[in-house]
Tab-separated table of N, CA and C in Angstrom:
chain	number	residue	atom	x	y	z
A	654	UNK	N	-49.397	131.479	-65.611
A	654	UNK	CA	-48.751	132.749	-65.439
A	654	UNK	C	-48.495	132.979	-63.968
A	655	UNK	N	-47.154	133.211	-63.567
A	655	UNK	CA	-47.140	133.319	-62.323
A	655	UNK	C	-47.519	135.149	-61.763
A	656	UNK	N	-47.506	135.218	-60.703
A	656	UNK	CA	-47.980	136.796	-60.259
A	656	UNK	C	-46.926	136.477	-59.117
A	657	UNK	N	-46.510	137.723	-59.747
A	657	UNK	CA	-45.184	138.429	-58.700
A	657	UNK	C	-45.901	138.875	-57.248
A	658	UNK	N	-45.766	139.128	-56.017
A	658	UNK	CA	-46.091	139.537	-54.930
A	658	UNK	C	-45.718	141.151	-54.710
A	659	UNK	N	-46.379	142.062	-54.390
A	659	UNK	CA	-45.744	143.223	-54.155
A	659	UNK	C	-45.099	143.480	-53.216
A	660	UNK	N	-43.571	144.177	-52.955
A	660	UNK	CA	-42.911	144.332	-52.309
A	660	UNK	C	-43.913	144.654	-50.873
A	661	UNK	N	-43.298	144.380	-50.126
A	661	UNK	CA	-44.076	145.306	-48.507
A	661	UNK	C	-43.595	146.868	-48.252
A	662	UNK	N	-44.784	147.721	-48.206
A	662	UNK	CA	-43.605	148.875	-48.397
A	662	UNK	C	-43.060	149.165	-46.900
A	663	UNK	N	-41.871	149.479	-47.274
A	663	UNK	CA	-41.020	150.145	-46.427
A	663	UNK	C	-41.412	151.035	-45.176
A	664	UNK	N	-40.373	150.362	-43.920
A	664	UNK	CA	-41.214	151.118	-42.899
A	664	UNK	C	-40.546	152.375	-42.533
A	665	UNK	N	-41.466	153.042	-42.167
A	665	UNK	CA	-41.348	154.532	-42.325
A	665	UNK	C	-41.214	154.482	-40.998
A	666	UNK	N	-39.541	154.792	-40.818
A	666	UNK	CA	-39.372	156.013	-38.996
A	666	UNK	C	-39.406	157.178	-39.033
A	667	UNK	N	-40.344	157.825	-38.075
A	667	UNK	CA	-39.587	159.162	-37.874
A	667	UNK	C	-38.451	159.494	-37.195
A	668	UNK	N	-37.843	160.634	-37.622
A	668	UNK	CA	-36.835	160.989	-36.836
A	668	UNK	C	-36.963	161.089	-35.415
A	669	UNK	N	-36.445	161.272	-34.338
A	669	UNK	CA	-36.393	161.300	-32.740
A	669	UNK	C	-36.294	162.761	-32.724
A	670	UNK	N	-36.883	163.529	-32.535
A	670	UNK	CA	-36.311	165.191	-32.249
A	670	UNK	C	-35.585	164.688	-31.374
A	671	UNK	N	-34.573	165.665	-31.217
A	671	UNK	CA	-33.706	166.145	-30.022
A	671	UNK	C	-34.243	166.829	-29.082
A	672	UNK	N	-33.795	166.613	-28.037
A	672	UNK	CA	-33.623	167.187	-26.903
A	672	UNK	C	-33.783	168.785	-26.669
A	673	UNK	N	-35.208	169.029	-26.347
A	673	UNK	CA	-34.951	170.193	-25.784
A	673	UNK	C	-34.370	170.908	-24.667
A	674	UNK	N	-32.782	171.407	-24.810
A	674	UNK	CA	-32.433	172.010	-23.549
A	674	UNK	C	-32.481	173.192	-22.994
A	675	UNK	N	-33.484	173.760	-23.831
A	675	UNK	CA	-33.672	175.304	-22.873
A	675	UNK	C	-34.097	175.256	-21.255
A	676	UNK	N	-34.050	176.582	-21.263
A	676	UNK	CA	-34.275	176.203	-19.631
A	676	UNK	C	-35.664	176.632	-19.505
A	677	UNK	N	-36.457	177.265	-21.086
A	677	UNK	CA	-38.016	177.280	-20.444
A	677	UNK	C	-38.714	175.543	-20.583
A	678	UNK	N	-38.024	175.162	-21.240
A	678	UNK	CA	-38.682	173.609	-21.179
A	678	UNK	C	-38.480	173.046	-19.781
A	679	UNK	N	-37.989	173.116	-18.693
A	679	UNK	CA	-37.908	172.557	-17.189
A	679	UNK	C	-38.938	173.160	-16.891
A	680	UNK	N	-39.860	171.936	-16.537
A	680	UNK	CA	-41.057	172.316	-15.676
A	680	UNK	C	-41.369	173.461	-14.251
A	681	UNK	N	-41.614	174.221	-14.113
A	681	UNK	CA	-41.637	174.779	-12.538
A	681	UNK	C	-41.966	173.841	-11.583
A	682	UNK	N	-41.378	174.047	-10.518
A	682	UNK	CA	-42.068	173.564	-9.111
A	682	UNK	C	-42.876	173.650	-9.102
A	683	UNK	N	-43.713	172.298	-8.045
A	683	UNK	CA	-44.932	172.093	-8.123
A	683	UNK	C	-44.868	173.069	-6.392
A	684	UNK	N	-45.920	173.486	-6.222
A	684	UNK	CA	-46.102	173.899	-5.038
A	684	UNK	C	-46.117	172.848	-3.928
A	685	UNK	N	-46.240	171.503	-3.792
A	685	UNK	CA	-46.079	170.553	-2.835
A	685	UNK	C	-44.434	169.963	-2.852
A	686	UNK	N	-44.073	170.597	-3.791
A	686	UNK	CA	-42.225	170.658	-3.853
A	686	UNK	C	-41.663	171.108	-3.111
A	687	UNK	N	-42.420	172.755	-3.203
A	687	UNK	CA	-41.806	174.044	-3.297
A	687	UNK	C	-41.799	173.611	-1.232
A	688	UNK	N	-42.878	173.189	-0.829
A	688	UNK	CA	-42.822	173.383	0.497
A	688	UNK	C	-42.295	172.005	1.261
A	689	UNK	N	-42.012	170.746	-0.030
A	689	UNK	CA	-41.241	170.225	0.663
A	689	UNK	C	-39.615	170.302	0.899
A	690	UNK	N	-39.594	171.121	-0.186
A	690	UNK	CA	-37.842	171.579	-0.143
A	690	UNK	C	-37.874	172.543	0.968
A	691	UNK	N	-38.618	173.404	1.133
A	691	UNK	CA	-38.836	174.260	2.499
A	691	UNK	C	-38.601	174.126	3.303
A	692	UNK	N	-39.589	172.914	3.518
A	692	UNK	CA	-39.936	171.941	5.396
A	692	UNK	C	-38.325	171.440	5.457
A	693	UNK	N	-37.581	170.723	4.640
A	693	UNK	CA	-36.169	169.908	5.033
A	693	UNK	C	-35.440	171.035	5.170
A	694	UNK	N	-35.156	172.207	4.490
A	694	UNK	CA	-34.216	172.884	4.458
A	694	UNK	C	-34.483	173.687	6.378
A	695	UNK	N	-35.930	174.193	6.404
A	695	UNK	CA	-35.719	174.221	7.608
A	695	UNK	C	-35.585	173.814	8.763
A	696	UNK	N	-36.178	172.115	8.673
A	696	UNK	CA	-35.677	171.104	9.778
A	696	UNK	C	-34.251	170.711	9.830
A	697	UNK	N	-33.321	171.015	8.983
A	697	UNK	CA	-31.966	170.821	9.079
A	697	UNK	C	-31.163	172.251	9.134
A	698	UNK	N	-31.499	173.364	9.423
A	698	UNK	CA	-31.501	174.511	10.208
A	698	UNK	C	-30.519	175.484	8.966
A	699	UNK	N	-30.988	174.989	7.723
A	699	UNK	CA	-30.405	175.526	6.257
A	699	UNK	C	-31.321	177.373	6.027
A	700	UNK	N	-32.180	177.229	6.310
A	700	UNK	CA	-32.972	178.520	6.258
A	700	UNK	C	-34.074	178.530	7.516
A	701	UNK	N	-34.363	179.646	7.743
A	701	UNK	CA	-35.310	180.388	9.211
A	701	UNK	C	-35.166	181.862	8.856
A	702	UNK	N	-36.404	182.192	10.330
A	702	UNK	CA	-36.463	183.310	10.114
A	702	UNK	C	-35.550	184.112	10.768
A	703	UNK	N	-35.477	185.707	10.741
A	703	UNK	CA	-35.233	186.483	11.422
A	703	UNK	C	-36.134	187.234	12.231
A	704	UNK	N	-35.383	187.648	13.953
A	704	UNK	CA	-36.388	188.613	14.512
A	704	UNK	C	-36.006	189.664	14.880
A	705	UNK	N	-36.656	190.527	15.188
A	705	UNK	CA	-36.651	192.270	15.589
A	705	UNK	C	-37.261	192.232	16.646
A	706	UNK	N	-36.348	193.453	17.270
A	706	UNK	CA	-36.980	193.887	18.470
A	706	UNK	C	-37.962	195.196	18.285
A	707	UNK	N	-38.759	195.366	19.458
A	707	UNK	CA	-39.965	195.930	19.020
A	707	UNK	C	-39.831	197.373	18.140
A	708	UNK	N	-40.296	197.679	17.048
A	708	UNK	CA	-40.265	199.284	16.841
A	708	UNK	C	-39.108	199.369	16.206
A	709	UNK	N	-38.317	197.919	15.747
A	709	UNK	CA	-36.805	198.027	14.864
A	709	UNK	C	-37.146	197.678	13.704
A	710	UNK	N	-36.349	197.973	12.801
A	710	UNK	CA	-36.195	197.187	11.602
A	710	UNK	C	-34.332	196.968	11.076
A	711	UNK	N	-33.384	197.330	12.527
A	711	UNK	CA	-31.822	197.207	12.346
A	711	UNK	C	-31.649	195.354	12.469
A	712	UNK	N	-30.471	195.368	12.324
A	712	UNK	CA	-30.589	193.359	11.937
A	712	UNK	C	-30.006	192.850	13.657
A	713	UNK	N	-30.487	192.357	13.947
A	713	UNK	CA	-29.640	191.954	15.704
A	713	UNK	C	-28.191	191.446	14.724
A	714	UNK	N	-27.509	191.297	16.098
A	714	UNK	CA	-26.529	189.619	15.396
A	714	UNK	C	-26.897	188.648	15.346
A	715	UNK	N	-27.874	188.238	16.653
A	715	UNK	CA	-28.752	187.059	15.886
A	715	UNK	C	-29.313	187.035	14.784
A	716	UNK	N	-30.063	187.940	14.229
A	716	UNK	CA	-30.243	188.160	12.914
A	716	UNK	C	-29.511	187.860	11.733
A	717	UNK	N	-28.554	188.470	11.990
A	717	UNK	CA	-27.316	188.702	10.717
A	717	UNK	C	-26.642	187.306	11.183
A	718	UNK	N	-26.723	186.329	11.908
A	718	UNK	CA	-25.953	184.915	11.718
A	718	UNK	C	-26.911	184.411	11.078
A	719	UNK	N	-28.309	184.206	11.324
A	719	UNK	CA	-29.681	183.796	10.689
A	719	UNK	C	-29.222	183.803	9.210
A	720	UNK	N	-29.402	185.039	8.351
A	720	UNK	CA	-29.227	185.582	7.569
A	720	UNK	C	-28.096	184.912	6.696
A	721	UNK	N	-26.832	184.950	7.334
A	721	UNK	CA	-25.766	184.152	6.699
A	721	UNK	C	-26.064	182.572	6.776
A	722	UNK	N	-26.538	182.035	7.426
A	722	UNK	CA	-26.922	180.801	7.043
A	722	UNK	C	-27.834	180.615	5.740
A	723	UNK	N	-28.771	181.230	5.956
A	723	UNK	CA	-29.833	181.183	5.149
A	723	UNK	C	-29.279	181.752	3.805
A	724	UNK	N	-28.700	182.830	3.206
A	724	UNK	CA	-28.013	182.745	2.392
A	724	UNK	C	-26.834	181.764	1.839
A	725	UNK	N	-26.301	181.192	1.998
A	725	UNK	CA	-25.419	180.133	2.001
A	725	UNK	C	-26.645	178.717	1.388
A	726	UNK	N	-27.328	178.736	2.211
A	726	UNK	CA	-28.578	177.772	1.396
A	726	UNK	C	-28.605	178.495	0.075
A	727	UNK	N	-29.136	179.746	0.219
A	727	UNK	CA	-29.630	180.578	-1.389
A	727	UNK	C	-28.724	180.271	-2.379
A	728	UNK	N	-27.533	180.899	-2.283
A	728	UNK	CA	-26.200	180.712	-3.110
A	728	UNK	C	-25.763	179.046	-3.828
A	729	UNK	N	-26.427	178.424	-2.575
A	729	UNK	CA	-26.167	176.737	-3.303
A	729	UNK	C	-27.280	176.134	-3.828
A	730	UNK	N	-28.310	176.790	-3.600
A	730	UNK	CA	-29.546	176.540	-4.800
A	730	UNK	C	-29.651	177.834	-5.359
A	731	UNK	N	-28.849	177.861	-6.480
A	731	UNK	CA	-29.637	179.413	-6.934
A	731	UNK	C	-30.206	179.510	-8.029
A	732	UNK	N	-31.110	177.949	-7.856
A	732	UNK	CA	-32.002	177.960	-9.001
A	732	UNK	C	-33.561	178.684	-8.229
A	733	UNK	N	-33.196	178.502	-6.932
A	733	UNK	CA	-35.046	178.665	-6.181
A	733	UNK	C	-34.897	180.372	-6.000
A	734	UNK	N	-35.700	180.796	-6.440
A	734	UNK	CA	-36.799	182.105	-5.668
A	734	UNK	C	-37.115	181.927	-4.260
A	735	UNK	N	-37.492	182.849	-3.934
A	735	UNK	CA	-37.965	183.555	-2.082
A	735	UNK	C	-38.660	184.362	-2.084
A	736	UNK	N	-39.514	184.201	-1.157
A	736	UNK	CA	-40.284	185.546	-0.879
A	736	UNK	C	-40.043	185.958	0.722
A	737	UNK	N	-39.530	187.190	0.841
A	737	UNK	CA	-39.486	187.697	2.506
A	737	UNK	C	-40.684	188.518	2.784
A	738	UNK	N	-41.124	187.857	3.723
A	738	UNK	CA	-42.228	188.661	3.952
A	738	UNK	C	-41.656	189.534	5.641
A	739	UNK	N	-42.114	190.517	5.561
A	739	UNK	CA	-41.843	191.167	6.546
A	739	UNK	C	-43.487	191.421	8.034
A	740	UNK	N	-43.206	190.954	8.653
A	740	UNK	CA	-44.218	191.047	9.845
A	740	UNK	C	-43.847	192.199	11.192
A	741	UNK	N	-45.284	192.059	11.602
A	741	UNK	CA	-45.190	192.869	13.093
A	741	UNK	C	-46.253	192.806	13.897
A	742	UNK	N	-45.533	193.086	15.750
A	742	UNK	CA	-46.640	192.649	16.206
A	742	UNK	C	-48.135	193.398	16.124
A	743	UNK	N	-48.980	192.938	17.204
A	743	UNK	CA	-50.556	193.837	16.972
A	743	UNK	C	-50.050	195.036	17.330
A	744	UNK	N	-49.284	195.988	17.909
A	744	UNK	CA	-48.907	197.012	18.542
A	744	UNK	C	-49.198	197.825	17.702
A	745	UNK	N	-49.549	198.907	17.517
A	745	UNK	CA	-49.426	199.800	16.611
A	745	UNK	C	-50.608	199.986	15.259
A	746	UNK	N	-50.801	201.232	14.233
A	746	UNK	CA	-51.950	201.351	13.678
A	746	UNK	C	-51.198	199.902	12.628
A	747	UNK	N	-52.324	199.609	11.862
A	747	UNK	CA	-52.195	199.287	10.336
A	747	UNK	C	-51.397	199.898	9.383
A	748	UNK	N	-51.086	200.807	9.700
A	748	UNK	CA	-50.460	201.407	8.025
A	748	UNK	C	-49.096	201.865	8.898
A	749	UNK	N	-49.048	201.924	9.943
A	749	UNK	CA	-47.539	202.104	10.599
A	749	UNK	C	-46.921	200.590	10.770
A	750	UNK	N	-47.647	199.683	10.813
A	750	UNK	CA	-46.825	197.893	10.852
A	750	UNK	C	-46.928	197.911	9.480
A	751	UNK	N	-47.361	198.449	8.396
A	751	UNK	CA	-47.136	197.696	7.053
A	751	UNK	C	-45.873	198.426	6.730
A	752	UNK	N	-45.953	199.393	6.845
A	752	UNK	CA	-44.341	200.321	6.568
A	752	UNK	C	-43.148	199.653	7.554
A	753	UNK	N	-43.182	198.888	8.491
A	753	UNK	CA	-42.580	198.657	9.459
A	753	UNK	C	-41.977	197.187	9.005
A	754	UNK	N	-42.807	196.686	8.740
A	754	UNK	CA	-43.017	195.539	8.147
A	754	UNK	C	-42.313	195.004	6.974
A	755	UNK	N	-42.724	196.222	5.877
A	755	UNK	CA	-41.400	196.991	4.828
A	755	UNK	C	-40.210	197.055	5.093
A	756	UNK	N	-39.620	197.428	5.786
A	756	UNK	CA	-38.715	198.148	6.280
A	756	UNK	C	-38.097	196.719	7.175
A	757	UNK	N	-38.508	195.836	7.559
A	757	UNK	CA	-37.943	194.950	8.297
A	757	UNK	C	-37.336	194.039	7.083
A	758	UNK	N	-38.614	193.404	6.276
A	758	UNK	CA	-38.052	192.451	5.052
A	758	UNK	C	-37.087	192.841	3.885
A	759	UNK	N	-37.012	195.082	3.773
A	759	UNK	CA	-35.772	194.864	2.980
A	759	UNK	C	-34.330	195.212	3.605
A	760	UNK	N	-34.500	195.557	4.919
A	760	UNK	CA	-33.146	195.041	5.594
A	760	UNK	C	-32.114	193.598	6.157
A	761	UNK	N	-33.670	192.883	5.740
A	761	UNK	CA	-32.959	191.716	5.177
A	761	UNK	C	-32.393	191.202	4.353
A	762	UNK	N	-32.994	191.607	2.982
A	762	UNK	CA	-32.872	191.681	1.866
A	762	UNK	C	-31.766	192.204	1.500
A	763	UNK	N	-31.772	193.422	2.060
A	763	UNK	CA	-29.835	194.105	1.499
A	763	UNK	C	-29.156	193.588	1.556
A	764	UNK	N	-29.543	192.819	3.430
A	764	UNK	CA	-27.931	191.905	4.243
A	764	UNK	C	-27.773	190.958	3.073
A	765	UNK	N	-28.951	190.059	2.708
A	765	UNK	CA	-28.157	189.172	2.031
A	765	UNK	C	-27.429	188.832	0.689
A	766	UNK	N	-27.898	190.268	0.108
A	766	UNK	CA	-27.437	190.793	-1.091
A	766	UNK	C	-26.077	191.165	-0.923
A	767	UNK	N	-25.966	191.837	0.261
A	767	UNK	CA	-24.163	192.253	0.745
A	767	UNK	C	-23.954	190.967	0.490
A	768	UNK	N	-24.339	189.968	1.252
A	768	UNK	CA	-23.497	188.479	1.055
A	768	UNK	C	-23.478	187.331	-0.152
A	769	UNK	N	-24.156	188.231	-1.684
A	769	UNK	CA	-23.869	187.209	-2.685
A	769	UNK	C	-25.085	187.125	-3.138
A	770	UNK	N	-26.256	187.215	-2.682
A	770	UNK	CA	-27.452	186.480	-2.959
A	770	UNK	C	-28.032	187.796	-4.348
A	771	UNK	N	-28.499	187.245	-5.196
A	771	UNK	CA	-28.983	187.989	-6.011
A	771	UNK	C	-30.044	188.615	-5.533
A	772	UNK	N	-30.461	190.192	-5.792
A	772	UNK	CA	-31.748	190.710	-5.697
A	772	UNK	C	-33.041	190.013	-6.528
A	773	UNK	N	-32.859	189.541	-7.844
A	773	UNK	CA	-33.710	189.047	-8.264
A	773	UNK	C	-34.481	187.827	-8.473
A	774	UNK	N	-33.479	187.476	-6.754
A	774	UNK	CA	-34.236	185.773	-6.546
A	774	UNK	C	-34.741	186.218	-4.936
A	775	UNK	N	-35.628	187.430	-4.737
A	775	UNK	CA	-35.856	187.566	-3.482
A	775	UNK	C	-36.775	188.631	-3.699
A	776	UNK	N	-38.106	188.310	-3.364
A	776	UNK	CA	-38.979	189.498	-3.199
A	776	UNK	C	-39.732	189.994	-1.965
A	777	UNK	N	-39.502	191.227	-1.678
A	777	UNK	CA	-40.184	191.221	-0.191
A	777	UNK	C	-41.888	191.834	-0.284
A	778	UNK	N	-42.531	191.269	0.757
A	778	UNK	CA	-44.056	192.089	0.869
A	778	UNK	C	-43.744	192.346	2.622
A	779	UNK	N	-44.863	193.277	2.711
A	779	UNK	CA	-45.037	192.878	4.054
A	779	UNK	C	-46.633	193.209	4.584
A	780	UNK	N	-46.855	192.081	5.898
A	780	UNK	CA	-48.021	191.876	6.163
A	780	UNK	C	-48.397	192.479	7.071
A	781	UNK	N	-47.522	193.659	7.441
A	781	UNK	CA	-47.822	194.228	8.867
A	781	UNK	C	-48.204	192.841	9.839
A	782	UNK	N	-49.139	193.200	10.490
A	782	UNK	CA	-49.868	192.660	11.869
A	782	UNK	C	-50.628	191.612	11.433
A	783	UNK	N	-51.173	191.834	10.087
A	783	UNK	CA	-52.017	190.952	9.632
A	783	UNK	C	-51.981	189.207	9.451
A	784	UNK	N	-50.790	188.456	9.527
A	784	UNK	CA	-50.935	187.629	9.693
A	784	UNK	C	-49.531	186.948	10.763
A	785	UNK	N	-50.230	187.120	12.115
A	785	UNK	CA	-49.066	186.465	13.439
A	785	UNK	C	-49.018	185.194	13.264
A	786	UNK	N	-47.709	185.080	13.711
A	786	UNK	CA	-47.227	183.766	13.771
A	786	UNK	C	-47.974	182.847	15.051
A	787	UNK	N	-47.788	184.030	16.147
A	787	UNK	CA	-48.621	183.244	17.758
A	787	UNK	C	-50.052	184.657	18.178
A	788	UNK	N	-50.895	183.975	18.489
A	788	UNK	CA	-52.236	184.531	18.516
A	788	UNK	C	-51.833	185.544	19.455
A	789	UNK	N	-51.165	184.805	21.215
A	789	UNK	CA	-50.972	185.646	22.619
A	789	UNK	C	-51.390	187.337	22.329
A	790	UNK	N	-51.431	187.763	23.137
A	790	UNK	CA	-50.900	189.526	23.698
A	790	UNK	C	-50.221	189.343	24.636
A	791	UNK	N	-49.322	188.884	24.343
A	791	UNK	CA	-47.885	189.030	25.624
A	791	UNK	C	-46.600	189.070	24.595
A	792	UNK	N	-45.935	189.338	25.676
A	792	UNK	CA	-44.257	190.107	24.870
A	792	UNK	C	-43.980	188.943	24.198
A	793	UNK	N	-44.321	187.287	24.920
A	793	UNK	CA	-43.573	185.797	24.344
A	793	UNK	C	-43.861	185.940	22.497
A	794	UNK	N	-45.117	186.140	22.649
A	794	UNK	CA	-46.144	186.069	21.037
A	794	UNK	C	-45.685	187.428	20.311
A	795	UNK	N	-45.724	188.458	21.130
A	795	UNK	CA	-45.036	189.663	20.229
A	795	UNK	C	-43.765	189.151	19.475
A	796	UNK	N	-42.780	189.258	20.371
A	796	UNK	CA	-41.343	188.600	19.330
A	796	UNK	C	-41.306	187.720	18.559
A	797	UNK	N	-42.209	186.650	18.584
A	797	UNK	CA	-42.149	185.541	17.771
A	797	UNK	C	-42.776	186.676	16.751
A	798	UNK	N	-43.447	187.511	16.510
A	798	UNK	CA	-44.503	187.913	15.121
A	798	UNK	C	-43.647	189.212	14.825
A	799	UNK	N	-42.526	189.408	15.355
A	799	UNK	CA	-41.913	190.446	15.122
A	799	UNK	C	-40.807	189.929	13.679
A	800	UNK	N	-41.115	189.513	12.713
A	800	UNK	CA	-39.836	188.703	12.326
A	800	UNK	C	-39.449	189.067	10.586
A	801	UNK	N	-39.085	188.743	9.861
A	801	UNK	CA	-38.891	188.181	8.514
A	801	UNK	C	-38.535	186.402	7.836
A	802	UNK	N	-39.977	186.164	7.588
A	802	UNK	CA	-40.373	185.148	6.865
A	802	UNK	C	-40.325	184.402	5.332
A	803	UNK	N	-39.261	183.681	5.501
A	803	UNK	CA	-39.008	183.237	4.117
A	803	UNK	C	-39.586	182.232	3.994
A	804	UNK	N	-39.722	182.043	2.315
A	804	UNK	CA	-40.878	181.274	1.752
A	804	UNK	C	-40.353	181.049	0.212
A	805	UNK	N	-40.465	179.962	0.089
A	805	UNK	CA	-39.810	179.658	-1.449
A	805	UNK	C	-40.666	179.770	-2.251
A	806	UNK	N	-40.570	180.339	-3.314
A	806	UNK	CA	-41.846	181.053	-4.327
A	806	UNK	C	-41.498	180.266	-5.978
A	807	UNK	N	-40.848	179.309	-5.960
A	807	UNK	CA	-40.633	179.039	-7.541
A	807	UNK	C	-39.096	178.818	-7.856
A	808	UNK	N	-38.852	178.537	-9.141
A	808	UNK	CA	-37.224	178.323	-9.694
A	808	UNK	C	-37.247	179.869	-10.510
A	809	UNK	N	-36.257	180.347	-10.715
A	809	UNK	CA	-35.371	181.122	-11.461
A	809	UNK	C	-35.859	180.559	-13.483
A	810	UNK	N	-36.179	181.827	-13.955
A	810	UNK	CA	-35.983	181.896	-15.411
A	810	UNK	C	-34.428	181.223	-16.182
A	811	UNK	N	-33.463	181.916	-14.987
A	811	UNK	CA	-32.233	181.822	-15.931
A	811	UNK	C	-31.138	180.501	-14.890
């Protein structure tokens, strides 16, 4: 009597899902991204800060060319977030540089909103006095800490 062999069964594929293309499936920036896209954009003079003169928070023209550069970066990545932080020097109480401080990072903020940049890829704080750029007590270290400080904070939801 011969004996038949049983078939081999059949191999089972799964299907391949597709492709998720939402945009919550794109990973966020890693924070060692976030500051290397930073570091190039500002060694190739794509974004910087702005400064104020003492007791201002109006935009110089140096400022407002700053500003248009640095927007022009924003607008051509406008997948990245920002954070402006607004600073000031030691001069003055604590709670008069944090308002000051205020007041510096969202007059930046407007300018570059006049020029295209969305409000909701730009958030301002400000640190008053609390964290200078140069240690000094001289006018050199004042202006440098007199400024608005951008900082890339993440990609965009949408």
């Amino acid at each position: 009597m011969e004996v038949e062999e049983e078939p081999a069964p059949a191999e089972v594929v799964a299907p391949t899902p597709a492709p998720d293309t939402t945009m919550d499936e794109i990973p966020p920036l890693l924070e060692g991204e976030l500051i290397e896209i930073q570091e190039r954009a500002i060694a190739q003079g794509l974004l910087g800060d702005v400064f104020f003169d003492f007791d201002k928070f109006d935009l110089r023209p140096d400022a407002r060319e700053r500003l248009q550069k640095n927007a022009q970066f924003m607008r051509e990545y406008s997948m990245l977030e920002f954070g402006l932080e607004g600073h000031c020097d030691e001069r003055g109480t604590n709670e008069y540089n944090l308002a000051l401080g205020e007041r510096r990072a969202n007059a930046a903020k407007d300018y570059l909103i006049s020029l295209g940049v969305s409000a909701s890829r730009v958030r301002t704080i400000s640190y008053g006095e609390e964290k200078p750029f140069c240690m000094g007590h001289n006018e050199d270290c004042w202006q440098k800490n007199r400024r608005g400080h951008f900082v890339l904070t993440g990609r965009t939801d949408s």
